[in-house]
PDB file of C-alpha atoms in Angstrom:
ATOM      1  CA  UNK A   1    -118.015  24.019   2.472  1.00  0.00           C
ATOM      2  CA  UNK A   2    -115.166  26.438   2.379  1.00  0.00           C
ATOM      3  CA  UNK A   3    -114.094  28.297  -0.620  1.00  0.00           C
ATOM      4  CA  UNK A   4    -111.760  26.730  -3.277  1.00  0.00           C
ATOM      5  CA  UNK A   5    -108.839  28.793  -2.115  1.00  0.00           C
ATOM      6  CA  UNK A   6    -109.337  28.000   1.469  1.00  0.00           C
ATOM      7  CA  UNK A   7    -109.435  24.273   0.767  1.00  0.00           C
ATOM      8  CA  UNK A   8    -106.331  24.278  -1.495  1.00  0.00           C
ATOM      9  CA  UNK A   9    -104.472  26.282   1.194  1.00  0.00           C
ATOM     10  CA  UNK A  10    -105.453  23.600   3.781  1.00  0.00           C
ATOM     11  CA  UNK A  11    -104.284  20.871   1.431  1.00  0.00           C
ATOM     12  CA  UNK A  12    -101.009  22.593   0.825  1.00  0.00           C
ATOM     13  CA  UNK A  13    -100.412  22.920   4.708  1.00  0.00           C
ATOM     14  CA  UNK A  14    -101.185  19.247   5.204  1.00  0.00           C
ATOM     15  CA  UNK A  15     -98.919  18.147   2.314  1.00  0.00           C
ATOM     16  CA  UNK A  16     -95.969  20.232   3.462  1.00  0.00           C
ATOM     17  CA  UNK A  17     -96.484  19.066   7.162  1.00  0.00           C
ATOM     18  CA  UNK A  18     -95.829  15.434   5.764  1.00  0.00           C
ATOM     19  CA  UNK A  19     -92.368  16.583   4.632  1.00  0.00           C
ATOM     20  CA  UNK A  20     -90.800  18.315   7.674  1.00  0.00           C
ATOM     21  CA  UNK A  21     -87.620  20.205   7.180  1.00  0.00           C
ATOM     22  CA  UNK A  22     -85.435  17.504   8.629  1.00  0.00           C
ATOM     23  CA  UNK A  23     -86.572  15.145   5.769  1.00  0.00           C
ATOM     24  CA  UNK A  24     -85.120  17.487   3.150  1.00  0.00           C
ATOM     25  CA  UNK A  25     -82.028  18.810   4.903  1.00  0.00           C
ATOM     26  CA  UNK A  26     -79.206  16.224   5.861  1.00  0.00           C
ATOM     27  CA  UNK A  27     -78.326  16.016   9.447  1.00  0.00           C
ATOM     28  CA  UNK A  28     -74.700  15.554  10.552  1.00  0.00           C
ATOM     29  CA  UNK A  29     -74.113  13.651  13.887  1.00  0.00           C
ATOM     30  CA  UNK A  30     -70.750  14.839  14.980  1.00  0.00           C
ATOM     31  CA  UNK A  31     -68.409  13.169  17.492  1.00  0.00           C
ATOM     32  CA  UNK A  32     -67.320  15.196  20.566  1.00  0.00           C
ATOM     33  CA  UNK A  33     -64.687  17.914  19.961  1.00  0.00           C
ATOM     34  CA  UNK A  34     -62.781  17.305  23.243  1.00  0.00           C
ATOM     35  CA  UNK A  35     -61.675  13.708  22.545  1.00  0.00           C
ATOM     36  CA  UNK A  36     -57.947  12.956  22.262  1.00  0.00           C
ATOM     37  CA  UNK A  37     -56.617  11.450  19.022  1.00  0.00           C
ATOM     38  CA  UNK A  38     -54.845   8.323  18.792  1.00  0.00           C
ATOM     39  CA  UNK A  39     -51.198   8.728  17.772  1.00  0.00           C
ATOM     40  CA  UNK A  40     -49.659   5.212  17.708  1.00  0.00           C
ATOM     41  CA  UNK A  41     -49.701   2.122  15.653  1.00  0.00           C
ATOM     42  CA  UNK A  42     -49.408   3.851  12.284  1.00  0.00           C
ATOM     43  CA  UNK A  43     -53.036   2.761  11.510  1.00  0.00           C
ATOM     44  CA  UNK A  44     -54.537   3.049   7.985  1.00  0.00           C
ATOM     45  CA  UNK A  45     -58.209   3.038   8.912  1.00  0.00           C
ATOM     46  CA  UNK A  46     -61.130   2.038  10.984  1.00  0.00           C
ATOM     47  CA  UNK A  47     -64.242  -0.194  10.668  1.00  0.00           C
ATOM     48  CA  UNK A  48     -67.289   0.652  12.884  1.00  0.00           C
ATOM     49  CA  UNK A  49     -70.964   0.422  12.864  1.00  0.00           C
ATOM     50  CA  UNK A  50     -73.901   2.930  12.426  1.00  0.00           C
ATOM     51  CA  UNK A  51     -77.112   1.579  13.864  1.00  0.00           C
ATOM     52  CA  UNK A  52     -80.422   3.210  13.058  1.00  0.00           C
ATOM     53  CA  UNK A  53     -82.988   4.135  15.743  1.00  0.00           C
ATOM     54  CA  UNK A  54     -85.543   5.102  13.049  1.00  0.00           C
ATOM     55  CA  UNK A  55     -85.515   4.873   9.258  1.00  0.00           C
ATOM     56  CA  UNK A  56     -82.658   6.882   7.867  1.00  0.00           C
ATOM     57  CA  UNK A  57     -80.557   7.230   4.610  1.00  0.00           C
ATOM     58  CA  UNK A  58     -76.913   7.472   5.269  1.00  0.00           C
ATOM     59  CA  UNK A  59     -75.339   9.979   2.722  1.00  0.00           C
ATOM     60  CA  UNK A  60     -71.721  10.523   3.613  1.00  0.00           C
ATOM     61  CA  UNK A  61     -69.042  10.543   6.237  1.00  0.00           C
ATOM     62  CA  UNK A  62     -67.086  13.639   7.305  1.00  0.00           C
ATOM     63  CA  UNK A  63     -63.560  12.418   8.096  1.00  0.00           C
ATOM     64  CA  UNK A  64     -60.678  14.291   9.591  1.00  0.00           C
ATOM     65  CA  UNK A  65     -56.831  13.398   9.989  1.00  0.00           C
ATOM     66  CA  UNK A  66     -54.954  13.277  13.232  1.00  0.00           C
ATOM     67  CA  UNK A  67     -53.220  16.624  12.666  1.00  0.00           C
ATOM     68  CA  UNK A  68     -52.736  19.579  10.342  1.00  0.00           C
ATOM     69  CA  UNK A  69     -49.626  17.937   8.730  1.00  0.00           C
ATOM     70  CA  UNK A  70     -51.641  14.918   7.695  1.00  0.00           C
ATOM     71  CA  UNK A  71     -53.671  14.501   4.522  1.00  0.00           C
ATOM     72  CA  UNK A  72     -54.201  11.744   2.084  1.00  0.00           C
ATOM     73  CA  UNK A  73     -56.712   9.993  -0.158  1.00  0.00           C
ATOM     74  CA  UNK A  74     -59.241   7.886   1.762  1.00  0.00           C
ATOM     75  CA  UNK A  75     -61.766   5.257   0.426  1.00  0.00           C
ATOM     76  CA  UNK A  76     -65.058   4.474   2.193  1.00  0.00           C
ATOM     77  CA  UNK A  77     -66.587   0.941   2.104  1.00  0.00           C
ATOM     78  CA  UNK A  78     -69.985  -0.138   3.509  1.00  0.00           C
ATOM     79  CA  UNK A  79     -71.570  -3.503   4.410  1.00  0.00           C
ATOM     80  CA  UNK A  80     -75.118  -4.216   5.487  1.00  0.00           C
ATOM     81  CA  UNK A  81     -75.469  -5.924   8.899  1.00  0.00           C
ATOM     82  CA  UNK A  82     -72.455  -4.418  10.481  1.00  0.00           C
ATOM     83  CA  UNK A  83     -68.782  -4.893  10.140  1.00  0.00           C
ATOM     84  CA  UNK A  84     -68.074  -7.712  12.634  1.00  0.00           C
ATOM     85  CA  UNK A  85     -69.073 -10.593  10.279  1.00  0.00           C
ATOM     86  CA  UNK A  86     -67.169  -9.105   7.328  1.00  0.00           C
ATOM     87  CA  UNK A  87     -63.902  -7.825   8.747  1.00  0.00           C
ATOM     88  CA  UNK A  88     -61.789 -10.242   6.735  1.00  0.00           C
ATOM     89  CA  UNK A  89     -64.014 -10.761   3.724  1.00  0.00           C
ATOM     90  CA  UNK A  90     -63.257  -7.944   1.266  1.00  0.00           C
ATOM     91  CA  UNK A  91     -65.731  -9.180  -1.227  1.00  0.00           C
ATOM     92  CA  UNK A  92     -68.745  -8.500   1.195  1.00  0.00           C
ATOM     93  CA  UNK A  93     -67.882  -4.680   1.102  1.00  0.00           C
ATOM     94  CA  UNK A  94     -69.153  -2.076  -1.409  1.00  0.00           C
ATOM     95  CA  UNK A  95     -66.789   0.793  -2.357  1.00  0.00           C
ATOM     96  CA  UNK A  96     -68.707   3.874  -1.958  1.00  0.00           C
ATOM     97  CA  UNK A  97     -66.308   6.783  -2.697  1.00  0.00           C
ATOM     98  CA  UNK A  98     -62.840   8.201  -2.584  1.00  0.00           C
ATOM     99  CA  UNK A  99     -61.434  11.585  -1.686  1.00  0.00           C
ATOM    100  CA  UNK A 100     -58.754  13.540  -0.007  1.00  0.00           C
ATOM    101  CA  UNK A 101     -59.063  13.975   3.700  1.00  0.00           C
ATOM    102  CA  UNK A 102     -57.482  16.822   5.691  1.00  0.00           C
ATOM    103  CA  UNK A 103     -57.434  17.982   9.210  1.00  0.00           C
ATOM    104  CA  UNK A 104     -60.559  20.054   8.672  1.00  0.00           C
ATOM    105  CA  UNK A 105     -63.634  17.885   8.143  1.00  0.00           C
ATOM    106  CA  UNK A 106     -63.716  16.351   4.692  1.00  0.00           C
ATOM    107  CA  UNK A 107     -67.017  15.183   3.169  1.00  0.00           C
ATOM    108  CA  UNK A 108     -66.865  11.695   1.510  1.00  0.00           C
ATOM    109  CA  UNK A 109     -70.227  11.289  -0.241  1.00  0.00           C
ATOM    110  CA  UNK A 110     -71.611   7.791  -0.858  1.00  0.00           C
ATOM    111  CA  UNK A 111     -72.124   6.910  -4.533  1.00  0.00           C
ATOM    112  CA  UNK A 112     -75.147   4.918  -3.303  1.00  0.00           C
ATOM    113  CA  UNK A 113     -76.694   6.301  -0.095  1.00  0.00           C
ATOM    114  CA  UNK A 114     -77.638   3.435   2.279  1.00  0.00           C
ATOM    115  CA  UNK A 115     -81.139   3.222   3.569  1.00  0.00           C
ATOM    116  CA  UNK A 116     -81.418   1.719   7.081  1.00  0.00           C
ATOM    117  CA  UNK A 117     -84.605   0.612   8.716  1.00  0.00           C
ATOM    118  CA  UNK A 118     -85.019   0.830  12.446  1.00  0.00           C
ATOM    119  CA  UNK A 119     -82.676  -1.434  14.344  1.00  0.00           C
ATOM    120  CA  UNK A 120     -80.460  -2.232  11.320  1.00  0.00           C
ATOM    121  CA  UNK A 121     -76.644  -1.645  11.237  1.00  0.00           C
ATOM    122  CA  UNK A 122     -74.377  -0.554   8.548  1.00  0.00           C
ATOM    123  CA  UNK A 123     -70.719  -1.303   8.645  1.00  0.00           C
ATOM    124  CA  UNK A 124     -68.492   1.447   7.528  1.00  0.00           C
ATOM    125  CA  UNK A 125     -64.769   1.132   6.733  1.00  0.00           C
ATOM    126  CA  UNK A 126     -62.658   4.337   6.143  1.00  0.00           C
ATOM    127  CA  UNK A 127     -59.413   3.185   4.525  1.00  0.00           C
ATOM    128  CA  UNK A 128     -56.495   5.669   4.140  1.00  0.00           C
ATOM    129  CA  UNK A 129     -53.525   5.589   1.741  1.00  0.00           C
ATOM    130  CA  UNK A 130     -51.287   7.047   4.481  1.00  0.00           C
ATOM    131  CA  UNK A 131     -51.082   6.495   8.202  1.00  0.00           C
ATOM    132  CA  UNK A 132     -53.029   8.652  10.621  1.00  0.00           C
ATOM    133  CA  UNK A 133     -55.123  10.099   7.849  1.00  0.00           C
ATOM    134  CA  UNK A 134     -58.426   9.074   9.403  1.00  0.00           C
ATOM    135  CA  UNK A 135     -58.855  10.121  13.013  1.00  0.00           C
ATOM    136  CA  UNK A 136     -59.444   7.575  15.893  1.00  0.00           C
ATOM    137  CA  UNK A 137     -59.972   7.986  19.524  1.00  0.00           C
ATOM    138  CA  UNK A 138     -59.401   5.295  22.256  1.00  0.00           C
ATOM    139  CA  UNK A 139     -61.064   7.345  25.079  1.00  0.00           C
ATOM    140  CA  UNK A 140     -64.672   7.163  24.193  1.00  0.00           C
ATOM    141  CA  UNK A 141     -66.712   5.276  26.816  1.00  0.00           C
ATOM    142  CA  UNK A 142     -70.073   5.524  25.211  1.00  0.00           C
ATOM    143  CA  UNK A 143     -71.420   5.363  21.592  1.00  0.00           C
ATOM    144  CA  UNK A 144     -72.208   8.682  20.014  1.00  0.00           C
ATOM    145  CA  UNK A 145     -75.871   8.955  19.391  1.00  0.00           C
ATOM    146  CA  UNK A 146     -78.836  11.153  18.674  1.00  0.00           C
ATOM    147  CA  UNK A 147     -82.528  10.475  18.188  1.00  0.00           C
ATOM    148  CA  UNK A 148     -81.952   8.759  14.772  1.00  0.00           C
ATOM    149  CA  UNK A 149     -78.515   6.854  14.720  1.00  0.00           C
ATOM    150  CA  UNK A 150     -75.815   5.428  17.047  1.00  0.00           C
ATOM    151  CA  UNK A 151     -72.160   5.428  16.004  1.00  0.00           C
ATOM    152  CA  UNK A 152     -70.443   2.509  17.765  1.00  0.00           C
ATOM    153  CA  UNK A 153     -66.628   1.656  18.303  1.00  0.00           C
ATOM    154  CA  UNK A 154     -64.839  -0.578  15.950  1.00  0.00           C
ATOM    155  CA  UNK A 155     -61.431  -2.030  15.016  1.00  0.00           C
ATOM    156  CA  UNK A 156     -58.363  -0.369  13.782  1.00  0.00           C
ATOM    157  CA  UNK A 157     -56.570  -1.606  10.690  1.00  0.00           C
ATOM    158  CA  UNK A 158     -52.760  -1.185   9.950  1.00  0.00           C
ATOM    159  CA  UNK A 159     -53.181  -1.991   6.190  1.00  0.00           C
ATOM    160  CA  UNK A 160     -56.049  -2.088   3.763  1.00  0.00           C
ATOM    161  CA  UNK A 161     -58.401  -5.028   4.856  1.00  0.00           C
ATOM    162  CA  UNK A 162     -55.439  -6.268   6.937  1.00  0.00           C
ATOM    163  CA  UNK A 163     -53.715  -5.845  10.316  1.00  0.00           C
ATOM    164  CA  UNK A 164     -56.973  -5.829  12.199  1.00  0.00           C
ATOM    165  CA  UNK A 165     -56.457  -4.815  15.873  1.00  0.00           C
ATOM    166  CA  UNK A 166     -59.358  -5.132  18.341  1.00  0.00           C
ATOM    167  CA  UNK A 167     -59.962  -2.592  21.174  1.00  0.00           C
ATOM    168  CA  UNK A 168     -61.823   0.508  22.018  1.00  0.00           C
ATOM    169  CA  UNK A 169     -61.176   2.267  18.844  1.00  0.00           C
ATOM    170  CA  UNK A 170     -63.791   4.862  17.692  1.00  0.00           C
ATOM    171  CA  UNK A 171     -64.309   7.187  14.646  1.00  0.00           C
ATOM    172  CA  UNK A 172     -63.794  10.834  14.932  1.00  0.00           C
ATOM    173  CA  UNK A 173     -65.721  13.098  12.537  1.00  0.00           C
ATOM    174  CA  UNK A 174     -69.320  13.120  11.404  1.00  0.00           C
ATOM    175  CA  UNK A 175     -72.043  11.033   9.923  1.00  0.00           C
ATOM    176  CA  UNK A 176     -74.465  12.718   7.382  1.00  0.00           C
ATOM    177  CA  UNK A 177     -77.888  11.189   7.101  1.00  0.00           C
ATOM    178  CA  UNK A 178     -81.460  12.109   6.065  1.00  0.00           C
ATOM    179  CA  UNK A 179     -84.605  11.010   7.759  1.00  0.00           C
ATOM    180  CA  UNK A 180     -86.936   8.735   5.895  1.00  0.00           C
ATOM    181  CA  UNK A 181     -90.669   8.970   6.778  1.00  0.00           C
ATOM    182  CA  UNK A 182     -93.547   7.295   5.127  1.00  0.00           C
ATOM    183  CA  UNK A 183     -97.147   8.601   4.704  1.00  0.00           C
ATOM    184  CA  UNK A 184     -99.282   7.540   7.634  1.00  0.00           C
ATOM    185  CA  UNK A 185    -102.844   6.515   7.547  1.00  0.00           C
ATOM    186  CA  UNK A 186    -104.075   9.516   9.450  1.00  0.00           C
ATOM    187  CA  UNK A 187    -102.543  11.861   7.021  1.00  0.00           C
ATOM    188  CA  UNK A 188    -104.161   9.855   3.984  1.00  0.00           C
ATOM    189  CA  UNK A 189    -107.556   9.890   5.631  1.00  0.00           C
ATOM    190  CA  UNK A 190    -107.337  13.559   6.347  1.00  0.00           C
ATOM    191  CA  UNK A 191    -106.283  14.311   2.796  1.00  0.00           C
ATOM    192  CA  UNK A 192    -109.074  12.032   1.330  1.00  0.00           C
ATOM    193  CA  UNK A 193    -111.621  13.911   3.411  1.00  0.00           C
ATOM    194  CA  UNK A 194    -110.341  17.337   2.273  1.00  0.00           C
ATOM    195  CA  UNK A 195    -110.304  16.272  -1.341  1.00  0.00           C
ATOM    196  CA  UNK A 196    -113.870  15.110  -1.005  1.00  0.00           C
ATOM    197  CA  UNK A 197    -114.833  18.544   0.375  1.00  0.00           C
ATOM    198  CA  UNK A 198    -113.016  20.237  -2.434  1.00  0.00           C
ATOM    199  CA  UNK A 199    -114.953  18.215  -4.912  1.00  0.00           C
ATOM    200  CA  UNK A 200    -118.230  18.958  -3.355  1.00  0.00           C
ATOM    201  CA  UNK A 201    -117.335  22.699  -3.212  1.00  0.00           C
ATOM    202  CA  UNK A 202    -116.306  22.621  -6.945  1.00  0.00           C
ATOM    203  CA  UNK A 203    -119.562  20.937  -7.789  1.00  0.00           C
ATOM    204  CA  UNK A 204    -121.525  23.386  -6.152  1.00  0.00           C
ATOM    205  CA  UNK A 205    -119.799  26.388  -7.576  1.00  0.00           C
ATOM    206  CA  UNK A 206    -120.488  24.842 -11.024  1.00  0.00           C
TER     207      UNK A 206
END
């Protein structure tokens, strides 16, 4: 058996390995910088979906306005299952937060972070009090994605929960999330074995 300090060090390493840095530090999936910004229709918001490729917790959206001369208060709503079935049903949506959005990325933090299991979708609606104060592109041909989430195109709105316009409308900004990982059986088995070794070592020392 190893010494008590050696076994404790091994247990510490295994425990920390179960909580990688990505689990503790939020990740921001940003949309491409080169996309053109829609400047017609006097839109007041956008509904779109975030789909999980693994278990994640959605913490915030980082919104921007169409130009430096635009800024206004925005409100973020969410609905589990995606926006499509709830576009015209305001009661289905949960208001998450409000805040001012400027041309520089503005963080709108959810009051209740949303946990998504793999394959599930979260509908997000960013509604603005003034036109052009959430940024939209019509040029995106593919969803924006990384190893954990996919951000899909949606619908544009010309008033709050009203004036829905179908088309290739996509959110410009960022989605902030945290990975959610569970203990796995291998880790628990290894931890149990090491604890057993530690107990034996402790007994022998006594």
